[in-house]
PDB file of C-alpha atoms in Angstrom:
ATOM      1  CA  MET Y 192     -86.379  67.724  13.651  1.00 39.00           C
ATOM      2  CA  SER Y 193     -85.811  65.349  10.753  1.00 41.00           C
ATOM      3  CA  SER Y 194     -88.627  63.060  11.896  1.00 41.00           C
ATOM      4  CA  GLY Y 195     -91.081  65.954  12.016  1.00 42.00           C
ATOM      5  CA  VAL Y 196     -90.150  66.951   8.477  1.00 38.00           C
ATOM      6  CA  CYS Y 197     -90.583  63.368   7.316  1.00 41.00           C
ATOM      7  CA  ARG Y 198     -93.956  62.920   8.957  1.00 38.00           C
ATOM      8  CA  ARG Y 199     -95.340  66.125   7.482  1.00 33.00           C
ATOM      9  CA  LEU Y 200     -94.249  65.221   3.968  1.00 42.00           C
ATOM     10  CA  LEU Y 201     -95.464  61.649   4.325  1.00 45.00           C
ATOM     11  CA  GLN Y 202     -98.867  62.731   5.602  1.00 38.00           C
ATOM     12  CA  ARG Y 203     -99.175  65.301   2.839  1.00 35.00           C
ATOM     13  CA  ALA Y 204     -98.517  62.645   0.211  1.00 39.00           C
ATOM     14  CA  ALA Y 205    -100.937  60.241   1.884  1.00 39.00           C
ATOM     15  CA  SER Y 206    -103.756  62.810   1.896  1.00 38.00           C
ATOM     16  CA  SER Y 207    -103.291  63.459  -1.808  1.00 37.00           C
ATOM     17  CA  GLY Y 208    -103.596  59.742  -2.564  1.00 37.00           C
ATOM     18  CA  SER Y 209    -100.484  59.552  -4.689  1.00 32.00           C
ATOM     19  CA  TRP Y 210     -96.756  59.122  -4.199  1.00 29.00           C
ATOM     20  CA  SER Y 211     -94.207  60.894  -6.345  1.00 30.00           C
ATOM     21  CA  ARG Y 212     -92.002  58.493  -8.265  1.00 28.00           C
ATOM     22  CA  ILE Y 213     -88.285  58.920  -8.677  1.00 26.00           C
ATOM     23  CA  VAL Y 214     -86.571  59.338 -11.999  1.00 27.00           C
ATOM     24  CA  SER Y 215     -82.842  58.644 -11.790  1.00 30.00           C
ATOM     25  CA  SER Y 216     -81.634  58.666 -15.374  1.00 28.00           C
ATOM     26  CA  CYS Y 217     -78.281  60.045 -14.275  1.00 32.00           C
ATOM     27  CA  CYS Y 218     -77.341  56.930 -12.305  1.00 37.00           C
ATOM     28  CA  SER Y 219     -77.260  53.259 -13.003  1.00 33.00           C
ATOM     29  CA  ARG Y 220     -78.370  51.544  -9.808  1.00 32.00           C
ATOM     30  CA  LEU Y 221     -75.242  49.839  -8.594  1.00 34.00           C
ATOM     31  CA  GLN Y 222     -75.627  46.407  -7.067  1.00 34.00           C
ATOM     32  CA  ALA Y 223     -73.054  44.743  -4.857  1.00 33.00           C
ATOM     33  CA  GLY Y 224     -70.976  42.057  -6.524  1.00 32.00           C
ATOM     34  CA  PRO Y 225     -71.458  38.303  -6.084  1.00 30.00           C
ATOM     35  CA  ARG Y 226     -69.287  38.140  -2.994  1.00 28.00           C
ATOM     36  CA  PHE Y 227     -71.565  40.603  -1.208  1.00 30.00           C
ATOM     37  CA  GLU Y 228     -75.107  39.914  -2.429  1.00 35.00           C
ATOM     38  CA  ALA Y 229     -77.082  36.941  -1.115  1.00 36.00           C
ATOM     39  CA  ARG Y 230     -80.423  35.869  -2.509  1.00 38.00           C
ATOM     40  CA  ARG Y 231     -82.173  36.092   0.823  1.00 41.00           C
ATOM     41  CA  GLY Y 232     -85.084  33.970   1.862  1.00 41.00           C
ATOM     42  CA  MET Y 233     -84.387  31.125  -0.539  1.00 41.00           C
ATOM     43  CA  SER Y 234     -84.351  27.569   0.740  1.00 38.00           C
ATOM     44  CA  VAL Y 235     -81.670  25.366  -0.799  1.00 36.00           C
ATOM     45  CA  PRO Y 236     -82.755  21.713  -1.138  1.00 35.00           C
ATOM     46  CA  GLY Y 237     -80.684  19.448   1.071  1.00 35.00           C
ATOM     47  CA  ARG Y 238     -78.719  22.363   2.517  1.00 36.00           C
ATOM     48  CA  GLY Y 239     -81.270  24.171   4.669  1.00 45.00           C
ATOM     49  CA  SER Y 240     -82.166  27.844   4.377  1.00 56.00           C
ATOM     50  CA  MET Y 241     -79.809  30.754   3.974  1.00 70.00           C
ATOM     51  CA  ASN Y 242     -78.669  32.419   7.175  1.00 83.00           C
ATOM     52  CA  VAL Y 243     -78.433  35.996   5.906  1.00 84.00           C
ATOM     53  CA  PHE Y 244     -79.591  37.961   8.958  1.00 87.00           C
ATOM     54  CA  ASN Y 245     -78.443  38.017  12.557  1.00 90.00           C
ATOM     55  CA  ARG Y 246     -81.814  37.650  14.233  1.00 91.00           C
ATOM     56  CA  GLU Y 247     -80.408  38.330  17.703  1.00 92.00           C
ATOM     57  CA  MET Y 248     -79.041  41.651  16.450  1.00 91.00           C
ATOM     58  CA  LYS Y 249     -82.402  42.554  14.933  1.00 92.00           C
ATOM     59  CA  LYS Y 250     -84.003  41.857  18.309  1.00 94.00           C
ATOM     60  CA  ARG Y 251     -81.484  44.177  20.002  1.00 94.00           C
ATOM     61  CA  GLN Y 252     -82.051  46.883  17.381  1.00 94.00           C
ATOM     62  CA  LYS Y 253     -85.817  46.801  17.896  1.00 95.00           C
ATOM     63  CA  ASN Y 254     -85.487  46.819  21.674  1.00 95.00           C
ATOM     64  CA  TRP Y 255     -83.128  49.807  21.423  1.00 95.00           C
ATOM     65  CA  ALA Y 256     -85.549  51.672  19.141  1.00 95.00           C
ATOM     66  CA  ALA Y 257     -88.433  50.921  21.528  1.00 94.00           C
ATOM     67  CA  SER Y 258     -86.440  52.372  24.440  1.00 94.00           C
ATOM     68  CA  LEU Y 259     -86.132  55.812  22.812  1.00 94.00           C
ATOM     69  CA  GLN Y 260     -88.107  58.506  24.593  1.00 91.00           C
ATOM     70  CA  ASP Y 261     -89.100  60.030  21.268  1.00 91.00           C
ATOM     71  CA  GLY Y 262     -89.564  56.652  19.565  1.00 89.00           C
ATOM     72  CA  HIS Y 263     -93.054  57.547  18.341  1.00 91.00           C
ATOM     73  CA  HIS Y 264     -91.469  60.131  16.026  1.00 94.00           C
ATOM     74  CA  TYR Y 265     -90.060  57.274  13.925  1.00 95.00           C
ATOM     75  CA  ASP Y 266     -93.348  55.399  13.453  1.00 95.00           C
ATOM     76  CA  TYR Y 267     -94.525  57.359  10.410  1.00 95.00           C
ATOM     77  CA  LEU Y 268     -93.690  54.671   7.830  1.00 96.00           C
ATOM     78  CA  ARG Y 269     -95.061  51.770   9.915  1.00 95.00           C
ATOM     79  CA  ASP Y 270     -98.235  53.745  10.625  1.00 95.00           C
ATOM     80  CA  GLU Y 271     -98.831  54.467   6.953  1.00 95.00           C
ATOM     81  CA  VAL Y 272     -98.152  50.919   5.739  1.00 97.00           C
ATOM     82  CA  GLY Y 273    -100.175  49.441   8.624  1.00 96.00           C
ATOM     83  CA  HIS Y 274    -103.103  51.605   7.587  1.00 96.00           C
ATOM     84  CA  ARG Y 275    -102.835  50.353   4.017  1.00 96.00           C
ATOM     85  CA  VAL Y 276    -102.738  46.724   5.154  1.00 97.00           C
ATOM     86  CA  ALA Y 277    -105.871  47.383   7.227  1.00 97.00           C
ATOM     87  CA  ASP Y 278    -107.562  48.841   4.133  1.00 96.00           C
ATOM     88  CA  ARG Y 279    -106.946  45.531   2.349  1.00 97.00           C
ATOM     89  CA  VAL Y 280    -108.593  43.680   5.229  1.00 97.00           C
ATOM     90  CA  TYR Y 281    -111.680  45.878   4.843  1.00 96.00           C
ATOM     91  CA  ASP Y 282    -111.779  45.029   1.128  1.00 95.00           C
ATOM     92  CA  ILE Y 283    -112.715  41.430   2.054  1.00 95.00           C
ATOM     93  CA  ALA Y 284    -116.426  41.344   2.853  1.00 90.00           C
ATOM     94  CA  ARG Y 285    -116.409  39.027   5.862  1.00 94.00           C
ATOM     95  CA  THR Y 286    -115.770  38.931   9.592  1.00 96.00           C
ATOM     96  CA  PHE Y 287    -112.661  37.271  11.024  1.00 98.00           C
ATOM     97  CA  PRO Y 288    -113.233  35.787  14.505  1.00 97.00           C
ATOM     98  CA  LEU Y 289    -109.522  35.317  15.237  1.00 98.00           C
ATOM     99  CA  ALA Y 290    -106.545  37.096  13.653  1.00 98.00           C
ATOM    100  CA  LEU Y 291    -102.774  36.907  14.023  1.00 98.00           C
ATOM    101  CA  ASP Y 292    -100.487  39.907  13.503  1.00 97.00           C
ATOM    102  CA  ILE Y 293     -96.919  38.683  12.893  1.00 97.00           C
ATOM    103  CA  GLY Y 294     -94.203  41.136  13.890  1.00 94.00           C
ATOM    104  CA  GLY Y 295     -96.954  43.579  14.762  1.00 90.00           C
ATOM    105  CA  GLY Y 296     -94.832  45.752  17.009  1.00 87.00           C
ATOM    106  CA  LYS Y 297     -96.943  48.478  18.606  1.00 92.00           C
ATOM    107  CA  SER Y 298    -100.067  47.283  16.767  1.00 92.00           C
ATOM    108  CA  HIS Y 299     -99.742  49.429  13.647  1.00 94.00           C
ATOM    109  CA  ILE Y 300    -102.405  47.370  11.821  1.00 96.00           C
ATOM    110  CA  ALA Y 301    -104.876  46.512  14.566  1.00 93.00           C
ATOM    111  CA  GLU Y 302    -105.345  50.134  15.612  1.00 92.00           C
ATOM    112  CA  HIS Y 303    -106.938  50.744  12.203  1.00 94.00           C
ATOM    113  CA  LEU Y 304    -109.343  47.775  12.414  1.00 95.00           C
ATOM    114  CA  SER Y 305    -112.773  47.529  14.029  1.00 94.00           C
ATOM    115  CA  LYS Y 306    -114.318  44.696  16.040  1.00 94.00           C
ATOM    116  CA  GLU Y 307    -117.005  44.351  13.362  1.00 94.00           C
ATOM    117  CA  VAL Y 308    -114.296  43.056  11.009  1.00 96.00           C
ATOM    118  CA  VAL Y 309    -111.847  41.361  13.409  1.00 97.00           C
ATOM    119  CA  GLU Y 310    -113.162  40.077  16.725  1.00 96.00           C
ATOM    120  CA  ARG Y 311    -109.913  39.089  18.475  1.00 97.00           C
ATOM    121  CA  VAL Y 312    -106.191  39.494  17.734  1.00 97.00           C
ATOM    122  CA  PHE Y 313    -102.960  37.802  18.726  1.00 97.00           C
ATOM    123  CA  LEU Y 314    -100.047  40.241  18.371  1.00 96.00           C
ATOM    124  CA  THR Y 315     -96.510  38.840  18.127  1.00 96.00           C
ATOM    125  CA  ASP Y 316     -93.097  40.454  18.004  1.00 95.00           C
ATOM    126  CA  VAL Y 317     -89.505  39.449  18.710  1.00 95.00           C
ATOM    127  CA  SER Y 318     -89.048  42.609  20.814  1.00 95.00           C
ATOM    128  CA  GLU Y 319     -90.536  42.575  24.313  1.00 94.00           C
ATOM    129  CA  LYS Y 320     -90.061  46.330  24.735  1.00 94.00           C
ATOM    130  CA  THR Y 321     -91.999  46.981  21.540  1.00 95.00           C
ATOM    131  CA  LEU Y 322     -94.888  44.758  22.632  1.00 94.00           C
ATOM    132  CA  ARG Y 323     -95.137  46.691  25.895  1.00 94.00           C
ATOM    133  CA  GLN Y 324     -95.928  49.814  23.872  1.00 93.00           C
ATOM    134  CA  MET Y 325     -98.946  48.233  22.180  1.00 93.00           C
ATOM    135  CA  ARG Y 326    -101.521  50.829  21.203  1.00 91.00           C
ATOM    136  CA  PRO Y 327    -105.190  50.465  22.162  1.00 88.00           C
ATOM    137  CA  SER Y 328    -107.656  49.012  19.677  1.00 88.00           C
ATOM    138  CA  GLU Y 329    -111.312  47.995  19.658  1.00 89.00           C
ATOM    139  CA  MET Y 330    -110.582  44.242  19.716  1.00 92.00           C
ATOM    140  CA  PRO Y 331    -109.320  42.154  22.629  1.00 94.00           C
ATOM    141  CA  THR Y 332    -105.594  41.739  21.890  1.00 94.00           C
ATOM    142  CA  HIS Y 333    -103.216  39.136  23.283  1.00 94.00           C
ATOM    143  CA  ARG Y 334     -99.482  39.861  23.170  1.00 95.00           C
ATOM    144  CA  VAL Y 335     -97.100  36.973  22.436  1.00 95.00           C
ATOM    145  CA  LEU Y 336     -93.304  37.272  22.464  1.00 95.00           C
ATOM    146  CA  ALA Y 337     -92.307  35.164  19.458  1.00 94.00           C
ATOM    147  CA  ASP Y 338     -89.809  35.083  16.605  1.00 93.00           C
ATOM    148  CA  GLU Y 339     -91.423  35.409  13.182  1.00 92.00           C
ATOM    149  CA  GLU Y 340     -89.325  32.452  12.009  1.00 92.00           C
ATOM    150  CA  PHE Y 341     -90.889  30.103  14.602  1.00 93.00           C
ATOM    151  CA  LEU Y 342     -94.624  30.609  15.098  1.00 95.00           C
ATOM    152  CA  PRO Y 343     -95.794  28.971  18.361  1.00 95.00           C
ATOM    153  CA  PHE Y 344     -99.341  28.209  17.200  1.00 97.00           C
ATOM    154  CA  LYS Y 345    -101.234  25.072  16.212  1.00 96.00           C
ATOM    155  CA  GLU Y 346    -102.322  24.345  12.663  1.00 96.00           C
ATOM    156  CA  ASN Y 347    -105.707  25.625  11.458  1.00 97.00           C
ATOM    157  CA  THR Y 348    -106.010  28.224  14.237  1.00 97.00           C
ATOM    158  CA  PHE Y 349    -106.527  31.639  12.636  1.00 98.00           C
ATOM    159  CA  ASP Y 350    -109.052  33.042  10.173  1.00 98.00           C
ATOM    160  CA  LEU Y 351    -106.735  35.902   9.199  1.00 98.00           C
ATOM    161  CA  VAL Y 352    -102.971  36.463   9.361  1.00 98.00           C
ATOM    162  CA  VAL Y 353    -101.516  39.928   8.745  1.00 98.00           C
ATOM    163  CA  SER Y 354     -97.967  41.256   8.786  1.00 97.00           C
ATOM    164  CA  SER Y 355     -96.485  44.670   8.102  1.00 96.00           C
ATOM    165  CA  LEU Y 356     -92.797  45.524   7.564  1.00 95.00           C
ATOM    166  CA  SER Y 357     -91.437  42.483   9.364  1.00 94.00           C
ATOM    167  CA  LEU Y 358     -91.008  39.617   6.918  1.00 94.00           C
ATOM    168  CA  HIS Y 359     -88.071  41.196   5.061  1.00 92.00           C
ATOM    169  CA  TRP Y 360     -85.846  40.386   8.066  1.00 91.00           C
ATOM    170  CA  ILE Y 361     -86.605  36.646   7.987  1.00 91.00           C
ATOM    171  CA  ASN Y 362     -83.876  34.281   6.818  1.00 91.00           C
ATOM    172  CA  ASP Y 363     -86.125  31.506   5.489  1.00 91.00           C
ATOM    173  CA  LEU Y 364     -88.978  33.372   3.840  1.00 92.00           C
ATOM    174  CA  PRO Y 365     -90.384  30.273   2.066  1.00 93.00           C
ATOM    175  CA  GLY Y 366     -90.417  28.439   5.396  1.00 94.00           C
ATOM    176  CA  ALA Y 367     -92.106  31.366   7.136  1.00 95.00           C
ATOM    177  CA  LEU Y 368     -94.823  31.537   4.475  1.00 96.00           C
ATOM    178  CA  LYS Y 369     -95.433  27.806   4.892  1.00 96.00           C
ATOM    179  CA  GLN Y 370     -95.841  28.294   8.643  1.00 97.00           C
ATOM    180  CA  ILE Y 371     -98.349  31.081   8.003  1.00 97.00           C
ATOM    181  CA  HIS Y 372    -100.223  28.769   5.655  1.00 97.00           C
ATOM    182  CA  GLN Y 373    -100.281  26.055   8.331  1.00 97.00           C
ATOM    183  CA  VAL Y 374    -101.689  28.226  11.137  1.00 97.00           C
ATOM    184  CA  LEU Y 375    -104.470  29.512   8.880  1.00 98.00           C
ATOM    185  CA  LYS Y 376    -107.811  27.733   8.789  1.00 97.00           C
ATOM    186  CA  PRO Y 377    -109.078  26.531   5.403  1.00 96.00           C
ATOM    187  CA  ASP Y 378    -110.452  29.558   3.518  1.00 95.00           C
ATOM    188  CA  GLY Y 379    -108.299  31.771   5.745  1.00 97.00           C
ATOM    189  CA  VAL Y 380    -106.527  34.827   4.346  1.00 98.00           C
ATOM    190  CA  PHE Y 381    -102.973  36.122   4.616  1.00 98.00           C
ATOM    191  CA  ILE Y 382    -102.398  39.843   3.989  1.00 98.00           C
ATOM    192  CA  GLY Y 383     -98.860  41.126   4.316  1.00 97.00           C
ATOM    193  CA  ALA Y 384     -96.543  43.999   3.458  1.00 97.00           C
ATOM    194  CA  MET Y 385     -92.766  43.885   3.259  1.00 95.00           C
ATOM    195  CA  VAL Y 386     -89.926  45.991   1.920  1.00 93.00           C
ATOM    196  CA  GLY Y 387     -88.919  45.215  -1.673  1.00 92.00           C
ATOM    197  CA  GLY Y 388     -85.655  45.112  -3.580  1.00 86.00           C
ATOM    198  CA  GLU Y 389     -85.599  48.737  -4.796  1.00 89.00           C
ATOM    199  CA  THR Y 390     -85.858  50.168  -1.285  1.00 93.00           C
ATOM    200  CA  LEU Y 391     -83.305  52.875  -0.410  1.00 93.00           C
ATOM    201  CA  TYR Y 392     -81.553  52.568  -3.752  1.00 92.00           C
ATOM    202  CA  GLU Y 393     -80.458  56.217  -3.472  1.00 95.00           C
ATOM    203  CA  LEU Y 394     -78.666  55.522  -0.191  1.00 94.00           C
ATOM    204  CA  ARG Y 395     -77.167  52.274  -1.493  1.00 90.00           C
ATOM    205  CA  CYS Y 396     -75.856  53.900  -4.676  1.00 91.00           C
ATOM    206  CA  SER Y 397     -74.400  56.911  -2.832  1.00 93.00           C
ATOM    207  CA  LEU Y 398     -72.586  54.780  -0.254  1.00 90.00           C
ATOM    208  CA  GLN Y 399     -71.199  52.434  -2.894  1.00 88.00           C
ATOM    209  CA  LEU Y 400     -69.880  55.250  -5.067  1.00 91.00           C
ATOM    210  CA  ALA Y 401     -68.361  57.033  -2.049  1.00 90.00           C
ATOM    211  CA  GLU Y 402     -66.647  53.896  -0.740  1.00 85.00           C
ATOM    212  CA  THR Y 403     -65.334  52.998  -4.174  1.00 85.00           C
ATOM    213  CA  GLU Y 404     -63.886  56.486  -4.566  1.00 83.00           C
ATOM    214  CA  ARG Y 405     -62.416  56.829  -1.052  1.00 78.00           C
ATOM    215  CA  GLU Y 406     -61.537  53.242  -0.139  1.00 72.00           C
ATOM    216  CA  GLY Y 407     -61.114  51.444  -3.459  1.00 64.00           C
ATOM    217  CA  GLY Y 408     -64.079  49.088  -2.983  1.00 58.00           C
ATOM    218  CA  PHE Y 409     -67.445  48.841  -1.269  1.00 58.00           C
ATOM    219  CA  SER Y 410     -69.203  46.683   1.302  1.00 59.00           C
ATOM    220  CA  PRO Y 411     -72.929  46.089   1.837  1.00 59.00           C
ATOM    221  CA  HIS Y 412     -74.598  48.625   4.120  1.00 55.00           C
ATOM    222  CA  ILE Y 413     -78.181  48.133   2.933  1.00 63.00           C
ATOM    223  CA  SER Y 414     -79.871  44.818   3.606  1.00 64.00           C
ATOM    224  CA  PRO Y 415     -80.685  42.478   0.682  1.00 68.00           C
ATOM    225  CA  TYR Y 416     -84.437  42.469   0.010  1.00 77.00           C
ATOM    226  CA  THR Y 417     -86.823  40.195  -1.849  1.00 80.00           C
ATOM    227  CA  ALA Y 418     -87.675  41.081  -5.451  1.00 82.00           C
ATOM    228  CA  VAL Y 419     -91.330  41.404  -6.380  1.00 85.00           C
ATOM    229  CA  THR Y 420     -90.772  38.893  -9.206  1.00 84.00           C
ATOM    230  CA  ASP Y 421     -90.002  36.201  -6.604  1.00 87.00           C
ATOM    231  CA  LEU Y 422     -92.890  36.870  -4.254  1.00 91.00           C
ATOM    232  CA  GLY Y 423     -95.730  35.309  -6.254  1.00 90.00           C
ATOM    233  CA  ASN Y 424     -93.759  32.101  -6.728  1.00 92.00           C
ATOM    234  CA  LEU Y 425     -92.940  31.919  -3.008  1.00 93.00           C
ATOM    235  CA  LEU Y 426     -96.597  32.326  -2.055  1.00 95.00           C
ATOM    236  CA  GLY Y 427     -97.636  29.653  -4.548  1.00 94.00           C
ATOM    237  CA  GLN Y 428     -94.991  27.230  -3.295  1.00 94.00           C
ATOM    238  CA  ALA Y 429     -96.236  27.765   0.265  1.00 95.00           C
ATOM    239  CA  GLY Y 430     -99.705  26.558  -0.797  1.00 95.00           C
ATOM    240  CA  PHE Y 431    -101.603  29.834  -1.176  1.00 96.00           C
ATOM    241  CA  SER Y 432    -104.137  30.385  -3.945  1.00 94.00           C
ATOM    242  CA  MET Y 433    -105.959  33.396  -5.426  1.00 94.00           C
ATOM    243  CA  LEU Y 434    -102.764  35.413  -5.132  1.00 95.00           C
ATOM    244  CA  THR Y 435    -102.478  39.182  -5.371  1.00 94.00           C
ATOM    245  CA  VAL Y 436     -99.127  40.991  -5.313  1.00 94.00           C
ATOM    246  CA  ASP Y 437     -98.778  44.724  -5.882  1.00 93.00           C
ATOM    247  CA  ILE Y 438     -96.212  47.456  -5.300  1.00 94.00           C
ATOM    248  CA  ASP Y 439     -96.502  50.816  -3.599  1.00 93.00           C
ATOM    249  CA  GLU Y 440     -93.575  53.226  -3.789  1.00 93.00           C
ATOM    250  CA  VAL Y 441     -93.360  55.536  -0.781  1.00 95.00           C
ATOM    251  CA  GLN Y 442     -90.970  58.451  -0.981  1.00 95.00           C
ATOM    252  CA  VAL Y 443     -89.935  60.388   2.124  1.00 96.00           C
ATOM    253  CA  HIS Y 444     -87.858  63.583   2.065  1.00 97.00           C
ATOM    254  CA  TYR Y 445     -85.048  64.234   4.543  1.00 97.00           C
ATOM    255  CA  PRO Y 446     -82.682  67.158   5.196  1.00 96.00           C
ATOM    256  CA  GLY Y 447     -79.609  64.967   4.577  1.00 96.00           C
ATOM    257  CA  ILE Y 448     -78.040  61.528   4.645  1.00 95.00           C
ATOM    258  CA  ILE Y 449     -77.428  61.600   8.414  1.00 94.00           C
ATOM    259  CA  GLU Y 450     -81.150  62.086   9.015  1.00 96.00           C
ATOM    260  CA  VAL Y 451     -81.930  59.143   6.730  1.00 96.00           C
ATOM    261  CA  MET Y 452     -79.672  56.828   8.716  1.00 93.00           C
ATOM    262  CA  THR Y 453     -80.820  58.246  12.073  1.00 94.00           C
ATOM    263  CA  ASP Y 454     -84.465  57.585  11.243  1.00 96.00           C
ATOM    264  CA  LEU Y 455     -83.693  54.054  10.046  1.00 94.00           C
ATOM    265  CA  GLN Y 456     -82.092  53.409  13.440  1.00 93.00           C
ATOM    266  CA  GLY Y 457     -85.100  54.903  15.206  1.00 95.00           C
ATOM    267  CA  MET Y 458     -87.387  52.580  13.238  1.00 95.00           C
ATOM    268  CA  GLY Y 459     -85.301  49.550  14.213  1.00 93.00           C
ATOM    269  CA  GLU Y 460     -84.570  49.096  10.504  1.00 91.00           C
ATOM    270  CA  SER Y 461     -80.777  49.185  10.511  1.00 87.00           C
ATOM    271  CA  ASN Y 462     -78.992  46.481   8.549  1.00 83.00           C
ATOM    272  CA  CYS Y 463     -78.481  43.238  10.500  1.00 83.00           C
ATOM    273  CA  ALA Y 464     -76.998  41.062   7.756  1.00 79.00           C
ATOM    274  CA  TRP Y 465     -74.083  38.929   8.901  1.00 74.00           C
ATOM    275  CA  ASN Y 466     -71.825  40.348   6.167  1.00 69.00           C
ATOM    276  CA  ARG Y 467     -72.582  43.985   6.959  1.00 69.00           C
ATOM    277  CA  ARG Y 468     -69.770  46.438   7.600  1.00 64.00           C
ATOM    278  CA  SER Y 469     -70.514  48.111  10.906  1.00 64.00           C
ATOM    279  CA  LEU Y 470     -68.189  51.110  10.557  1.00 69.00           C
ATOM    280  CA  LEU Y 471     -68.211  53.931   8.028  1.00 74.00           C
ATOM    281  CA  HIS Y 472     -65.261  56.311   7.763  1.00 78.00           C
ATOM    282  CA  ARG Y 473     -66.065  59.983   8.268  1.00 87.00           C
ATOM    283  CA  ASP Y 474     -64.644  60.916   4.861  1.00 88.00           C
ATOM    284  CA  THR Y 475     -66.795  58.258   3.203  1.00 86.00           C
ATOM    285  CA  ILE Y 476     -69.955  59.569   4.876  1.00 90.00           C
ATOM    286  CA  LEU Y 477     -69.157  63.138   3.800  1.00 93.00           C
ATOM    287  CA  ALA Y 478     -68.535  61.969   0.238  1.00 92.00           C
ATOM    288  CA  ALA Y 479     -71.747  59.931   0.233  1.00 92.00           C
ATOM    289  CA  ALA Y 480     -73.714  62.941   1.485  1.00 95.00           C
ATOM    290  CA  ALA Y 481     -72.355  65.074  -1.359  1.00 95.00           C
ATOM    291  CA  ILE Y 482     -73.060  62.363  -3.956  1.00 94.00           C
ATOM    292  CA  TYR Y 483     -76.602  61.859  -2.606  1.00 95.00           C
ATOM    293  CA  LYS Y 484     -77.437  65.555  -2.931  1.00 96.00           C
ATOM    294  CA  GLU Y 485     -75.774  65.868  -6.325  1.00 94.00           C
ATOM    295  CA  MET Y 486     -77.534  62.881  -7.885  1.00 95.00           C
ATOM    296  CA  TYR Y 487     -80.918  62.865  -6.147  1.00 95.00           C
ATOM    297  CA  GLY Y 488     -81.293  66.181  -4.299  1.00 94.00           C
ATOM    298  CA  ASN Y 489     -84.433  68.287  -4.574  1.00 95.00           C
ATOM    299  CA  GLU Y 490     -84.494  71.988  -5.392  1.00 94.00           C
ATOM    300  CA  ASP Y 491     -85.233  72.851  -1.749  1.00 94.00           C
ATOM    301  CA  GLY Y 492     -82.052  71.079  -0.607  1.00 94.00           C
ATOM    302  CA  SER Y 493     -83.763  67.970   0.777  1.00 96.00           C
ATOM    303  CA  ILE Y 494     -83.060  64.444  -0.420  1.00 96.00           C
ATOM    304  CA  PRO Y 495     -85.572  61.663  -1.184  1.00 97.00           C
ATOM    305  CA  ALA Y 496     -85.493  58.137   0.199  1.00 96.00           C
ATOM    306  CA  THR Y 497     -87.598  55.556  -1.611  1.00 95.00           C
ATOM    307  CA  PHE Y 498     -89.280  52.635   0.129  1.00 96.00           C
ATOM    308  CA  GLU Y 499     -90.652  49.994  -2.222  1.00 95.00           C
ATOM    309  CA  ILE Y 500     -93.497  48.269  -0.352  1.00 96.00           C
ATOM    310  CA  LEU Y 501     -94.680  44.888  -1.598  1.00 96.00           C
ATOM    311  CA  TYR Y 502     -98.245  43.939  -0.647  1.00 97.00           C
ATOM    312  CA  MET Y 503     -99.411  40.338  -0.880  1.00 96.00           C
ATOM    313  CA  ILE Y 504    -102.711  38.540  -0.407  1.00 97.00           C
ATOM    314  CA  GLY Y 505    -103.133  34.784  -0.453  1.00 96.00           C
ATOM    315  CA  TRP Y 506    -105.909  32.370   0.503  1.00 96.00           C
ATOM    316  CA  LYS Y 507    -105.590  28.943   2.066  1.00 95.00           C
ATOM    317  CA  PRO Y 508    -107.862  26.720  -0.026  1.00 91.00           C
ATOM    318  CA  HIS Y 509    -110.180  24.055   1.380  1.00 78.00           C
ATOM    319  CA  GLU Y 510    -108.833  20.511   1.194  1.00 68.00           C
ATOM    320  CA  SER Y 511    -111.474  19.775  -1.440  1.00 53.00           C
ATOM    321  CA  GLN Y 512    -109.930  22.493  -3.617  1.00 55.00           C
ATOM    322  CA  VAL Y 513    -106.436  20.989  -3.411  1.00 51.00           C
ATOM    323  CA  ARG Y 514    -105.681  18.443  -6.082  1.00 51.00           C
TER     324      ARG Y 514
END
């Protein structure tokens, strides 16, 4: 029931071409303290990259979500963002003979592309069950079981690399962007979308206030995400040029906090950070639900959940263009 409500509201907003923005003047957006928050995706010279996420757990979460009989009900956000990534591909007036979709899941991007724009696609995902549910598209598509952190492709292979709602679960984001740069041919294009730092701030704030009130302190339940202010620098450091980074705020309305968390599970988007707290007390959940509705609730009794989507475009320059 909650998924149907979400899809209807999401589609209605998409057809109008605009997303309502949240005003939360009544709450300062609490952030977890230094012992909880990790700057994810940052490589530390001489010390390797941060190991923030349990990648094996993320694989299990995605496989579990793909095994749900009604799993398609939870695809509304991936479908919408995949469509918007595809729109950005169409904005580039050229044909791409060979494309790579990193973390492509059920092919949420490729299903919106035509063979006149992309001739052939390699689709990767860490979840075998998700790859088996690949949707049909016009282009010949090859499925590859691969971790986004370790791309099994040779340098200078692809004319286009796309990714939608996958890169925010990578531990070494700078390293992953460098790998993407390597597998692109000169003058190749990378177009990606990932979740940004303000995502689910309503849920984060409600859980933190409830835990502080009921348990005398709080633990991280929402994954750390990359800030938009860092993204341009990361792309530049990876070697990309002609950079474009923009933000799209998608707001989905749910009946209550349980439906928010249920749909996140169904998407395979549950927190997999190593320092997560896996158990929530019943009293804390009830308190968080009341806080959520009090601080952010709509007049019709529903509650909003905000997803900050960061879109990025970068080009791999010819060697002659590199100083």
